[in-house]
Amino acid sequence: MIESTRLTKRYGETVAVDNLTFTVEPGKVTGFLGPNGAGKSTTLRMILGLNAPTSGSVTVDGVPFSHRPRGLRHVGALLEGCDRDTRQRGNGMILKP
C-alpha cells in the first residue's frame, strides 16, 4: 500500500506538490494524470525517496521507501529524465562494458 499524507514539495517559491493526500491499495493499478508541471514526476520521486518532501510524508507498506535496504526489488519505476543528450538515439545510450 502507498500512503501519502499532506505531501508538499517546494522549490524556492514554486510549489510543485501542494498538500497531497492519497492511498493506493495493494494490487491496484494507479496512474497520475495531469498537464506538464502538475507535480506527477515530483510525487513519484518523493514516493521512491529520490526527493525529500518539504513537508508531509509518504510510505510504501508503512515504511518510507528510502528506508528499504533493497527497495528496487520491492518497487520498479521508470521516470523520464533530462540528464542525457537529447540528440542521442536509443543505441547511443546503451552502456557497453
Tab-separated table of N, CA and C in Angstrom:
chain	number	residue	atom	x	y	z
A	1	MET	N	0.841	-1.159	0.000
A	1	MET	CA	0.000	0.000	0.000
A	1	MET	C	0.900	1.240	0.000
A	2	ILE	N	0.507	2.227	-0.778
A	2	ILE	CA	1.219	3.509	-0.790
A	2	ILE	C	0.306	4.530	-0.123
A	3	GLU	N	0.848	5.213	0.875
A	3	GLU	CA	0.069	6.238	1.576
A	3	GLU	C	0.828	7.560	1.584
A	4	SER	N	0.163	8.576	1.104
A	4	SER	CA	0.706	9.936	1.108
A	4	SER	C	-0.165	10.775	2.030
A	5	THR	N	0.482	11.508	2.920
A	5	THR	CA	-0.250	12.354	3.868
A	5	THR	C	0.289	13.774	3.810
A	6	ARG	N	-0.536	14.674	3.337
A	6	ARG	CA	-0.218	16.110	3.274
A	6	ARG	C	1.163	16.362	2.642
A	7	LEU	N	1.445	15.650	1.561
A	7	LEU	CA	2.734	15.718	0.887
A	7	LEU	C	2.883	17.043	0.139
A	8	THR	N	3.967	17.745	0.417
A	8	THR	CA	4.242	19.041	-0.215
A	8	THR	C	5.703	19.094	-0.623
A	9	LYS	N	5.948	19.656	-1.801
A	9	LYS	CA	7.311	19.883	-2.258
A	9	LYS	C	7.396	21.278	-2.859
A	10	ARG	N	8.334	22.057	-2.322
A	10	ARG	CA	8.583	23.410	-2.827
A	10	ARG	C	10.010	23.495	-3.337
A	11	TYR	N	10.179	24.234	-4.417
A	11	TYR	CA	11.495	24.592	-4.943
A	11	TYR	C	11.550	26.107	-4.883
A	12	GLY	N	12.156	26.638	-3.816
A	12	GLY	CA	12.128	28.086	-3.619
A	12	GLY	C	10.689	28.524	-3.386
A	13	GLU	N	10.214	29.439	-4.185
A	13	GLU	CA	8.832	29.913	-4.048
A	13	GLU	C	7.848	29.126	-4.904
A	14	THR	N	8.363	28.203	-5.721
A	14	THR	CA	7.497	27.402	-6.587
A	14	THR	C	7.008	26.178	-5.832
A	15	VAL	N	5.700	25.987	-5.814
A	15	VAL	CA	5.100	24.813	-5.170
A	15	VAL	C	4.846	23.774	-6.255
A	16	ALA	N	5.571	22.654	-6.195
A	16	ALA	CA	5.429	21.589	-7.191
A	16	ALA	C	4.319	20.613	-6.806
A	17	VAL	N	4.196	20.313	-5.517
A	17	VAL	CA	3.155	19.429	-4.985
A	17	VAL	C	2.610	20.114	-3.748
A	18	ASP	N	1.289	20.215	-3.657
A	18	ASP	CA	0.678	21.006	-2.589
A	18	ASP	C	-0.308	20.190	-1.758
A	19	ASN	N	0.138	19.731	-0.584
A	19	ASN	CA	-0.759	19.127	0.401
A	19	ASN	C	-1.516	17.911	-0.152
A	20	LEU	N	-0.793	16.995	-0.790
A	20	LEU	CA	-1.392	15.849	-1.463
A	20	LEU	C	-1.570	14.684	-0.499
A	21	THR	N	-2.791	14.190	-0.401
A	21	THR	CA	-3.097	13.024	0.428
A	21	THR	C	-3.819	11.992	-0.433
A	22	PHE	N	-3.319	10.748	-0.431
A	22	PHE	CA	-3.982	9.668	-1.169
A	22	PHE	C	-3.514	8.329	-0.627
A	23	THR	N	-4.257	7.288	-0.963
A	23	THR	CA	-3.900	5.917	-0.623
A	23	THR	C	-4.077	5.059	-1.866
A	24	VAL	N	-3.088	4.215	-2.145
A	24	VAL	CA	-3.180	3.245	-3.228
A	24	VAL	C	-3.203	1.873	-2.570
A	25	GLU	N	-4.297	1.165	-2.748
A	25	GLU	CA	-4.455	-0.162	-2.151
A	25	GLU	C	-3.584	-1.182	-2.896
A	26	PRO	N	-3.119	-2.221	-2.188
A	26	PRO	CA	-2.308	-3.261	-2.840
A	26	PRO	C	-3.038	-3.897	-4.021
A	27	GLY	N	-2.300	-4.134	-5.096
A	27	GLY	CA	-2.853	-4.794	-6.261
A	27	GLY	C	-3.607	-3.895	-7.215
A	28	LYS	N	-3.716	-2.625	-6.915
A	28	LYS	CA	-4.440	-1.691	-7.778
A	28	LYS	C	-3.469	-1.011	-8.739
A	29	VAL	N	-3.827	-0.971	-9.996
A	29	VAL	CA	-3.049	-0.231	-10.978
A	29	VAL	C	-3.500	1.212	-10.900
A	30	THR	N	-2.545	2.113	-10.702
A	30	THR	CA	-2.865	3.523	-10.475
A	30	THR	C	-1.964	4.387	-11.338
A	31	GLY	N	-2.508	5.458	-11.854
A	31	GLY	CA	-1.716	6.384	-12.661
A	31	GLY	C	-1.980	7.815	-12.237
A	32	PHE	N	-1.033	8.671	-12.551
A	32	PHE	CA	-1.187	10.110	-12.317
A	32	PHE	C	-1.444	10.772	-13.658
A	33	LEU	N	-2.505	11.540	-13.738
A	33	LEU	CA	-2.829	12.263	-14.949
A	33	LEU	C	-2.794	13.752	-14.661
A	34	GLY	N	-2.294	14.526	-15.607
A	34	GLY	CA	-2.278	15.972	-15.440
A	34	GLY	C	-1.346	16.608	-16.452
A	35	PRO	N	-1.457	17.900	-16.602
A	35	PRO	CA	-0.602	18.597	-17.569
A	35	PRO	C	0.845	18.672	-17.096
A	36	ASN	N	1.730	19.051	-18.009
A	36	ASN	CA	3.129	19.273	-17.640
A	36	ASN	C	3.190	20.250	-16.479
A	37	GLY	N	4.064	19.951	-15.518
A	37	GLY	CA	4.229	20.838	-14.375
A	37	GLY	C	3.225	20.639	-13.260
A	38	ALA	N	2.393	19.595	-13.359
A	38	ALA	CA	1.365	19.361	-12.343
A	38	ALA	C	1.906	18.686	-11.087
A	39	GLY	N	3.133	18.147	-11.144
A	39	GLY	CA	3.728	17.510	-9.969
A	39	GLY	C	3.723	16.001	-9.990
A	40	LYS	N	3.390	15.401	-11.125
A	40	LYS	CA	3.322	13.937	-11.210
A	40	LYS	C	4.682	13.292	-10.967
A	41	SER	N	5.689	13.708	-11.704
A	41	SER	CA	7.030	13.122	-11.544
A	41	SER	C	7.615	13.446	-10.182
A	42	THR	N	7.382	14.646	-9.700
A	42	THR	CA	7.880	15.031	-8.374
A	42	THR	C	7.274	14.138	-7.305
A	43	THR	N	5.985	13.838	-7.424
A	43	THR	CA	5.324	12.950	-6.461
A	43	THR	C	5.944	11.555	-6.511
A	44	LEU	N	6.145	11.024	-7.718
A	44	LEU	CA	6.761	9.700	-7.838
A	44	LEU	C	8.171	9.696	-7.271
A	45	ARG	N	8.926	10.753	-7.497
A	45	ARG	CA	10.287	10.845	-6.956
A	45	ARG	C	10.268	10.871	-5.424
A	46	MET	N	9.267	11.506	-4.833
A	46	MET	CA	9.158	11.504	-3.367
A	46	MET	C	8.748	10.129	-2.858
A	47	ILE	N	7.846	9.439	-3.563
A	47	ILE	CA	7.460	8.085	-3.169
A	47	ILE	C	8.689	7.179	-3.132
A	48	LEU	N	9.561	7.314	-4.131
A	48	LEU	CA	10.747	6.464	-4.247
A	48	LEU	C	11.929	6.945	-3.418
A	49	GLY	N	11.766	8.041	-2.696
A	49	GLY	CA	12.835	8.546	-1.845
A	49	GLY	C	13.939	9.249	-2.609
A	50	LEU	N	13.701	9.599	-3.861
A	50	LEU	CA	14.705	10.298	-4.664
A	50	LEU	C	14.715	11.796	-4.374
A	51	ASN	N	13.576	12.320	-3.925
A	51	ASN	CA	13.464	13.714	-3.482
A	51	ASN	C	12.791	13.715	-2.116
A	52	ALA	N	13.268	14.542	-1.230
A	52	ALA	CA	12.647	14.655	0.092
A	52	ALA	C	11.495	15.660	0.026
A	53	PRO	N	10.374	15.348	0.660
A	53	PRO	CA	9.289	16.321	0.690
A	53	PRO	C	9.651	17.520	1.564
A	54	THR	N	9.085	18.660	1.235
A	54	THR	CA	9.238	19.841	2.079
A	54	THR	C	8.473	19.623	3.381
A	55	SER	N	7.293	19.001	3.257
A	55	SER	CA	6.513	18.615	4.431
A	55	SER	C	5.620	17.452	4.046
A	56	GLY	N	5.044	16.818	5.045
A	56	GLY	CA	4.209	15.654	4.816
A	56	GLY	C	5.045	14.388	4.764
A	57	SER	N	4.387	13.286	4.435
A	57	SER	CA	5.087	12.005	4.396
A	57	SER	C	4.463	11.092	3.365
A	58	VAL	N	5.244	10.099	2.956
A	58	VAL	CA	4.751	9.067	2.052
A	58	VAL	C	5.425	7.757	2.440
A	59	THR	N	4.651	6.685	2.493
A	59	THR	CA	5.182	5.375	2.856
A	59	THR	C	4.730	4.328	1.848
A	60	VAL	N	5.524	3.267	1.727
A	60	VAL	CA	5.193	2.094	0.927
A	60	VAL	C	5.135	0.932	1.907
A	61	ASP	N	3.971	0.352	2.072
A	61	ASP	CA	3.738	-0.702	3.064
A	61	ASP	C	4.158	-0.251	4.461
A	62	GLY	N	3.863	0.999	4.791
A	62	GLY	CA	4.095	1.516	6.134
A	62	GLY	C	5.494	2.025	6.423
A	63	VAL	N	6.388	1.953	5.435
A	63	VAL	CA	7.783	2.355	5.642
A	63	VAL	C	8.183	3.357	4.563
A	64	PRO	N	8.894	4.427	4.926
A	64	PRO	CA	9.414	5.303	3.875
A	64	PRO	C	10.298	4.486	2.931
A	65	PHE	N	10.090	4.641	1.639
A	65	PHE	CA	10.806	3.835	0.647
A	65	PHE	C	12.315	3.958	0.801
A	66	SER	N	12.795	5.131	1.154
A	66	SER	CA	14.239	5.338	1.294
A	66	SER	C	14.832	4.515	2.436
A	67	HIS	N	14.000	3.974	3.334
A	67	HIS	CA	14.490	3.142	4.433
A	67	HIS	C	14.562	1.654	4.069
A	68	ARG	N	14.162	1.313	2.866
A	68	ARG	CA	14.193	-0.091	2.434
A	68	ARG	C	15.593	-0.421	1.925
A	69	PRO	N	16.253	-1.409	2.502
A	69	PRO	CA	17.619	-1.723	2.079
A	69	PRO	C	17.699	-2.245	0.652
A	70	ARG	N	16.649	-2.879	0.162
A	70	ARG	CA	16.637	-3.416	-1.202
A	70	ARG	C	15.391	-2.922	-1.916
A	71	GLY	N	15.203	-1.612	-1.891
A	71	GLY	CA	13.982	-1.005	-2.400
A	71	GLY	C	13.613	-1.355	-3.816
A	72	LEU	N	14.574	-1.386	-4.725
A	72	LEU	CA	14.241	-1.639	-6.119
A	72	LEU	C	13.856	-3.087	-6.382
A	73	ARG	N	14.003	-3.962	-5.404
A	73	ARG	CA	13.475	-5.316	-5.528
A	73	ARG	C	12.017	-5.354	-5.075
A	74	HIS	N	11.556	-4.261	-4.494
A	74	HIS	CA	10.185	-4.167	-3.992
A	74	HIS	C	9.290	-3.384	-4.952
A	75	VAL	N	9.848	-2.360	-5.581
A	75	VAL	CA	9.093	-1.482	-6.473
A	75	VAL	C	9.966	-1.165	-7.682
A	76	GLY	N	9.364	-1.118	-8.843
A	76	GLY	CA	10.077	-0.703	-10.045
A	76	GLY	C	9.429	0.546	-10.615
A	77	ALA	N	10.231	1.439	-11.143
A	77	ALA	CA	9.694	2.666	-11.730
A	77	ALA	C	10.609	3.132	-12.845
A	78	LEU	N	10.007	3.749	-13.838
A	78	LEU	CA	10.763	4.358	-14.926
A	78	LEU	C	10.292	5.798	-15.029
A	79	LEU	N	11.169	6.716	-14.641
A	79	LEU	CA	10.836	8.132	-14.684
A	79	LEU	C	11.585	8.782	-15.832
A	80	GLU	N	10.918	9.658	-16.534
A	80	GLU	CA	11.569	10.388	-17.617
A	80	GLU	C	12.618	11.306	-17.026
A	81	GLY	N	13.759	11.368	-17.649
A	81	GLY	CA	14.823	12.216	-17.147
A	81	GLY	C	15.354	13.128	-18.221
A	82	CYS	N	16.015	14.177	-17.821
A	82	CYS	CA	16.597	15.128	-18.756
A	82	CYS	C	18.103	15.194	-18.582
A	83	ASP	N	18.695	14.158	-18.020
A	83	ASP	CA	20.119	14.192	-17.747
A	83	ASP	C	20.928	13.507	-18.844
A	84	ARG	N	20.411	13.491	-20.040
A	84	ARG	CA	21.132	12.896	-21.162
A	84	ARG	C	21.109	13.864	-22.336
A	85	ASP	N	21.947	13.594	-23.287
A	85	ASP	CA	21.989	14.385	-24.504
A	85	ASP	C	20.780	14.012	-25.348
A	86	THR	N	19.832	14.921	-25.522
A	86	THR	CA	18.582	14.615	-26.222
A	86	THR	C	18.790	14.389	-27.717
A	87	ARG	N	19.988	14.649	-28.233
A	87	ARG	CA	20.271	14.403	-29.646
A	87	ARG	C	20.620	12.946	-29.899
A	88	GLN	N	20.883	12.184	-28.824
A	88	GLN	CA	21.255	10.781	-28.980
A	88	GLN	C	20.039	9.932	-29.309
A	89	ARG	N	20.282	8.880	-30.046
A	89	ARG	CA	19.263	7.866	-30.305
A	89	ARG	C	19.424	6.765	-29.253
A	90	GLY	N	18.472	5.871	-29.196
A	90	GLY	CA	18.497	4.800	-28.198
A	90	GLY	C	19.772	4.003	-28.175
A	91	ASN	N	20.311	3.637	-29.364
A	91	ASN	CA	21.520	2.814	-29.382
A	91	ASN	C	22.735	3.591	-28.870
A	92	GLY	N	22.702	4.913	-28.875
A	92	GLY	CA	23.794	5.719	-28.339
A	92	GLY	C	23.760	5.813	-26.827
A	93	MET	N	22.661	5.385	-26.216
A	93	MET	CA	22.516	5.481	-24.765
A	93	MET	C	22.806	4.149	-24.086
A	94	ILE	N	23.034	3.088	-24.856
A	94	ILE	CA	23.310	1.775	-24.281
A	94	ILE	C	24.724	1.758	-23.724
A	95	LEU	N	24.844	1.337	-22.483
A	95	LEU	CA	26.168	1.231	-21.849
A	95	LEU	C	26.837	-0.034	-22.331
A	96	LYS	N	28.073	0.098	-22.736
A	96	LYS	CA	28.833	-1.064	-23.207
A	96	LYS	C	29.953	-1.346	-22.220
A	97	PRO	N	30.201	-2.643	-21.928
A	97	PRO	CA	31.244	-2.996	-20.956
A	97	PRO	C	32.636	-2.634	-21.421
